[in-house]
Amino acid sequence: MRKRFLRLIPLGIFSCLTVPGVTQAKSDPARLFATNCTLCHGADGSGDTASGKAMHAKDLRSDEVQQQSDAALSEVITKGRGKMPAFGAKIKADDVTKLVAYIRSLAKK
Ligand code: HEC
């Protein structure tokens, strides 16, 4: 009985993590991305939005973007580049790092 209960714990933790917006903190990268980035980059990072297309934002999932180092991607987010606004004043360095990881995860979907 006890053993069976223990086996259920990881399952419980897993299902909590997959329910969006319930257990996640405010600095959750998915939420940060949704509020600050999807306008141009789209929810999936494709850049397939009116603003993204007008500004020629690249598909964040593409090799061209993914092959850049974490440092290079963080720098674009922090300092901006071309029509990409700088987010350094708005988003903490820690969260920029999380956003880079999030962008990497978009490519794997
Ligand atoms: C106003 C539209 C806009 C918003 C909002 C925006 N971006 Fe961008 N982003 C761009 C454009 C346009 C580029 C291409 C910049 C260039 O000319 O090189 C870009 C480039 C990038 C790149 C570099 C990819 C490449 O082209 O090599 C990353 C990474 C990135 N954006 C992440 C983000 C993240 C993360 C956010 C939210 C915090 C965000 N962007 C918000 C428009 C936007």
PDB file of C-alpha atoms and ligand atoms in Angstrom:
ATOM      1  CA  MET A   1       0.000   0.000   0.000  1.00  0.00           C
ATOM      2  CA  ARG A   2       2.725   2.422   1.033  1.00  0.00           C
ATOM      3  CA  LYS A   3       4.770   1.512  -2.007  1.00  0.00           C
ATOM      4  CA  ARG A   4       1.918   2.197  -4.347  1.00  0.00           C
ATOM      5  CA  PHE A   5       1.372   5.600  -2.756  1.00  0.00           C
ATOM      6  CA  LEU A   6       5.032   6.543  -3.249  1.00  0.00           C
ATOM      7  CA  ARG A   7       4.796   5.622  -6.886  1.00  0.00           C
ATOM      8  CA  LEU A   8       1.933   8.082  -7.297  1.00  0.00           C
ATOM      9  CA  ILE A   9       3.920  11.050  -5.966  1.00  0.00           C
ATOM     10  CA  PRO A  10       6.060  11.692  -9.073  1.00  0.00           C
ATOM     11  CA  LEU A  11       2.946  11.409 -11.185  1.00  0.00           C
ATOM     12  CA  GLY A  12       1.281  14.064  -9.048  1.00  0.00           C
ATOM     13  CA  ILE A  13       4.250  16.407  -9.315  1.00  0.00           C
ATOM     14  CA  PHE A  14       4.373  15.902 -13.056  1.00  0.00           C
ATOM     15  CA  SER A  15       0.726  16.718 -13.593  1.00  0.00           C
ATOM     16  CA  CYS A  16       1.063  19.892 -11.498  1.00  0.00           C
ATOM     17  CA  LEU A  17       3.921  21.069 -13.696  1.00  0.00           C
ATOM     18  CA  THR A  18       1.989  20.529 -16.867  1.00  0.00           C
ATOM     19  CA  VAL A  19      -1.037  22.568 -15.812  1.00  0.00           C
ATOM     20  CA  PRO A  20      -0.138  26.031 -17.099  1.00  0.00           C
ATOM     21  CA  GLY A  21      -0.538  29.043 -14.884  1.00  0.00           C
ATOM     22  CA  VAL A  22      -1.361  27.097 -11.737  1.00  0.00           C
ATOM     23  CA  THR A  23       1.957  26.396 -10.065  1.00  0.00           C
ATOM     24  CA  GLN A  24       4.225  28.619 -12.130  1.00  0.00           C
ATOM     25  CA  ALA A  25       5.784  31.775 -10.739  1.00  0.00           C
ATOM     26  CA  LYS A  26       5.549  35.200 -12.363  1.00  0.00           C
ATOM     27  CA  SER A  27       9.037  34.912 -13.854  1.00  0.00           C
ATOM     28  CA  ASP A  28       7.999  31.789 -15.730  1.00  0.00           C
ATOM     29  CA  PRO A  29       9.658  32.134 -19.162  1.00  0.00           C
ATOM     30  CA  ALA A  30       6.569  30.965 -21.061  1.00  0.00           C
ATOM     31  CA  ARG A  31       4.587  33.777 -19.494  1.00  0.00           C
ATOM     32  CA  LEU A  32       7.382  36.310 -20.044  1.00  0.00           C
ATOM     33  CA  PHE A  33       7.540  35.284 -23.668  1.00  0.00           C
ATOM     34  CA  ALA A  34       3.758  35.506 -24.025  1.00  0.00           C
ATOM     35  CA  THR A  35       3.591  39.042 -22.585  1.00  0.00           C
ATOM     36  CA  ASN A  36       6.698  40.552 -24.167  1.00  0.00           C
ATOM     37  CA  CYS A  37       7.613  38.664 -27.286  1.00  0.00           C
ATOM     38  CA  THR A  38       4.652  37.011 -29.009  1.00  0.00           C
ATOM     39  CA  LEU A  39       3.446  40.275 -30.543  1.00  0.00           C
ATOM     40  CA  CYS A  40       6.343  40.032 -32.978  1.00  0.00           C
ATOM     41  CA  HIS A  41       7.681  36.502 -32.660  1.00  0.00           C
ATOM     42  CA  GLY A  42       4.385  34.622 -32.333  1.00  0.00           C
ATOM     43  CA  ALA A  43       3.522  32.138 -29.581  1.00  0.00           C
ATOM     44  CA  ASP A  44       5.566  29.461 -31.337  1.00  0.00           C
ATOM     45  CA  GLY A  45       8.536  31.741 -32.115  1.00  0.00           C
ATOM     46  CA  SER A  46       7.897  31.516 -35.859  1.00  0.00           C
ATOM     47  CA  GLY A  47       7.577  35.295 -36.289  1.00  0.00           C
ATOM     48  CA  ASP A  48       4.443  34.598 -38.288  1.00  0.00           C
ATOM     49  CA  THR A  49       2.582  37.661 -36.985  1.00  0.00           C
ATOM     50  CA  ALA A  50       1.704  40.970 -38.633  1.00  0.00           C
ATOM     51  CA  SER A  51       4.475  42.815 -36.739  1.00  0.00           C
ATOM     52  CA  GLY A  52       6.928  39.958 -37.114  1.00  0.00           C
ATOM     53  CA  LYS A  53       6.460  39.862 -40.853  1.00  0.00           C
ATOM     54  CA  ALA A  54       6.602  43.646 -41.214  1.00  0.00           C
ATOM     55  CA  MET A  55       9.909  43.708 -39.288  1.00  0.00           C
ATOM     56  CA  HIS A  56      11.324  40.538 -40.806  1.00  0.00           C
ATOM     57  CA  ALA A  57      11.791  38.814 -37.473  1.00  0.00           C
ATOM     58  CA  LYS A  58      13.438  35.484 -38.148  1.00  0.00           C
ATOM     59  CA  ASP A  59      11.903  32.203 -37.093  1.00  0.00           C
ATOM     60  CA  LEU A  60      13.413  31.738 -33.628  1.00  0.00           C
ATOM     61  CA  ARG A  61      13.253  27.956 -34.183  1.00  0.00           C
ATOM     62  CA  SER A  62      15.390  28.111 -37.325  1.00  0.00           C
ATOM     63  CA  ASP A  63      18.976  26.828 -37.457  1.00  0.00           C
ATOM     64  CA  GLU A  64      20.126  30.329 -38.241  1.00  0.00           C
ATOM     65  CA  VAL A  65      18.912  31.496 -34.839  1.00  0.00           C
ATOM     66  CA  GLN A  66      19.524  28.291 -32.891  1.00  0.00           C
ATOM     67  CA  GLN A  67      23.146  28.089 -34.012  1.00  0.00           C
ATOM     68  CA  GLN A  68      23.937  31.356 -32.236  1.00  0.00           C
ATOM     69  CA  SER A  69      25.396  31.053 -28.747  1.00  0.00           C
ATOM     70  CA  ASP A  70      23.348  31.642 -25.603  1.00  0.00           C
ATOM     71  CA  ALA A  71      25.451  34.752 -25.007  1.00  0.00           C
ATOM     72  CA  ALA A  72      24.657  36.144 -28.463  1.00  0.00           C
ATOM     73  CA  LEU A  73      20.907  35.529 -28.075  1.00  0.00           C
ATOM     74  CA  SER A  74      20.914  37.036 -24.565  1.00  0.00           C
ATOM     75  CA  GLU A  75      22.649  40.084 -25.927  1.00  0.00           C
ATOM     76  CA  VAL A  76      20.003  40.663 -28.612  1.00  0.00           C
ATOM     77  CA  ILE A  77      17.262  40.369 -25.968  1.00  0.00           C
ATOM     78  CA  THR A  78      19.066  42.659 -23.507  1.00  0.00           C
ATOM     79  CA  LYS A  79      20.406  45.298 -25.882  1.00  0.00           C
ATOM     80  CA  GLY A  80      18.113  44.914 -28.862  1.00  0.00           C
ATOM     81  CA  ARG A  81      19.191  44.826 -32.500  1.00  0.00           C
ATOM     82  CA  GLY A  82      17.692  46.571 -35.491  1.00  0.00           C
ATOM     83  CA  LYS A  83      13.922  46.619 -34.903  1.00  0.00           C
ATOM     84  CA  MET A  84      14.160  44.229 -31.968  1.00  0.00           C
ATOM     85  CA  PRO A  85      13.606  46.341 -28.836  1.00  0.00           C
ATOM     86  CA  ALA A  86      16.070  46.152 -25.926  1.00  0.00           C
ATOM     87  CA  PHE A  87      14.574  44.411 -22.883  1.00  0.00           C
ATOM     88  CA  GLY A  88      17.514  44.873 -20.508  1.00  0.00           C
ATOM     89  CA  ALA A  89      15.672  47.477 -18.450  1.00  0.00           C
ATOM     90  CA  LYS A  90      12.495  45.412 -18.231  1.00  0.00           C
ATOM     91  CA  ILE A  91      13.645  41.815 -17.878  1.00  0.00           C
ATOM     92  CA  LYS A  92      16.220  40.651 -15.315  1.00  0.00           C
ATOM     93  CA  ALA A  93      19.399  38.945 -16.554  1.00  0.00           C
ATOM     94  CA  ASP A  94      18.236  35.726 -14.882  1.00  0.00           C
ATOM     95  CA  ASP A  95      14.998  35.801 -16.795  1.00  0.00           C
ATOM     96  CA  VAL A  96      16.780  36.607 -20.062  1.00  0.00           C
ATOM     97  CA  THR A  97      18.754  33.384 -19.543  1.00  0.00           C
ATOM     98  CA  LYS A  98      15.470  31.542 -19.005  1.00  0.00           C
ATOM     99  CA  LEU A  99      14.030  33.091 -22.158  1.00  0.00           C
ATOM    100  CA  VAL A 100      17.018  31.855 -24.165  1.00  0.00           C
ATOM    101  CA  ALA A 101      16.377  28.347 -22.816  1.00  0.00           C
ATOM    102  CA  TYR A 102      12.717  28.784 -23.682  1.00  0.00           C
ATOM    103  CA  ILE A 103      13.615  29.775 -27.263  1.00  0.00           C
ATOM    104  CA  ARG A 104      15.749  26.617 -27.458  1.00  0.00           C
ATOM    105  CA  SER A 105      12.780  24.561 -26.260  1.00  0.00           C
ATOM    106  CA  LEU A 106      10.538  26.042 -28.976  1.00  0.00           C
ATOM    107  CA  ALA A 107      12.885  24.635 -31.603  1.00  0.00           C
ATOM    108  CA  LYS A 108      12.464  21.130 -30.219  1.00  0.00           C
ATOM    109  CA  LYS A 109       8.690  21.071 -30.502  1.00  0.00           C
TER     110      LYS A 109
HETATM  111  C1  HEC B   1       8.573  44.885 -31.699  1.00  0.00           C
HETATM  112  C2  HEC B   1       8.781  43.513 -32.170  1.00  0.00           C
HETATM  113  C3  HEC B   1       9.616  42.581 -31.311  1.00  0.00           C
HETATM  114  C4  HEC B   1       9.408  42.239 -30.009  1.00  0.00           C
HETATM  115  C5  HEC B   1       8.323  42.716 -29.054  1.00  0.00           C
HETATM  116  C6  HEC B   1      10.443  41.271 -29.688  1.00  0.00           C
HETATM  117  N1  HEC B   1      11.248  41.047 -30.773  1.00  0.00           N
HETATM  118 FE1  HEC B   1      12.847  39.791 -30.875  1.00  0.00          FE
HETATM  119  N2  HEC B   1      13.260  40.446 -32.732  1.00  0.00           N
HETATM  120  C7  HEC B   1      12.491  41.321 -33.472  1.00  0.00           C
HETATM  121  C8  HEC B   1      13.124  41.572 -34.755  1.00  0.00           C
HETATM  122  C9  HEC B   1      12.577  42.474 -35.859  1.00  0.00           C
HETATM  123  C10 HEC B   1      14.335  40.824 -34.753  1.00  0.00           C
HETATM  124  C11 HEC B   1      15.395  40.765 -35.828  1.00  0.00           C
HETATM  125  C12 HEC B   1      16.435  41.820 -35.445  1.00  0.00           C
HETATM  126  C13 HEC B   1      17.473  42.056 -36.521  1.00  0.00           C
HETATM  127  O1  HEC B   1      17.216  42.896 -37.369  1.00  0.00           O
HETATM  128  O2  HEC B   1      18.497  41.404 -36.481  1.00  0.00           O
HETATM  129  C14 HEC B   1      14.363  40.109 -33.467  1.00  0.00           C
HETATM  130  C15 HEC B   1      15.389  39.263 -33.098  1.00  0.00           C
HETATM  131  C16 HEC B   1      15.375  38.493 -31.951  1.00  0.00           C
HETATM  132  C17 HEC B   1      16.371  37.511 -31.614  1.00  0.00           C
HETATM  133  C18 HEC B   1      17.607  37.180 -32.427  1.00  0.00           C
HETATM  134  C19 HEC B   1      17.262  36.213 -33.503  1.00  0.00           C
HETATM  135  C20 HEC B   1      17.933  36.564 -34.774  1.00  0.00           C
HETATM  136  O3  HEC B   1      17.300  37.242 -35.608  1.00  0.00           O
HETATM  137  O4  HEC B   1      19.098  36.194 -34.960  1.00  0.00           O
HETATM  138  C21 HEC B   1      16.006  36.959 -30.432  1.00  0.00           C
HETATM  139  C22 HEC B   1      16.732  35.861 -29.672  1.00  0.00           C
HETATM  140  C23 HEC B   1      14.786  37.611 -30.027  1.00  0.00           C
HETATM  141  N3  HEC B   1      14.424  38.538 -30.977  1.00  0.00           N
HETATM  142  C24 HEC B   1      14.101  37.323 -28.877  1.00  0.00           C
HETATM  143  C25 HEC B   1      13.051  38.087 -28.387  1.00  0.00           C
HETATM  144  C26 HEC B   1      12.491  37.925 -27.078  1.00  0.00           C
HETATM  145  C27 HEC B   1      12.914  36.875 -26.071  1.00  0.00           C
HETATM  146  C28 HEC B   1      11.534  38.874 -26.948  1.00  0.00           C
HETATM  147  C29 HEC B   1      10.675  39.165 -25.725  1.00  0.00           C
HETATM  148  C30 HEC B   1      11.389  39.461 -24.496  1.00  0.00           C
HETATM  149  C31 HEC B   1      11.463  39.617 -28.183  1.00  0.00           C
HETATM  150  N4  HEC B   1      12.401  39.118 -29.035  1.00  0.00           N
HETATM  151  C32 HEC B   1      10.582  40.643 -28.450  1.00  0.00           C
HETATM  152  C33 HEC B   1      11.295  41.899 -33.072  1.00  0.00           C
HETATM  153  C34 HEC B   1      10.767  41.838 -31.792  1.00  0.00           C
END
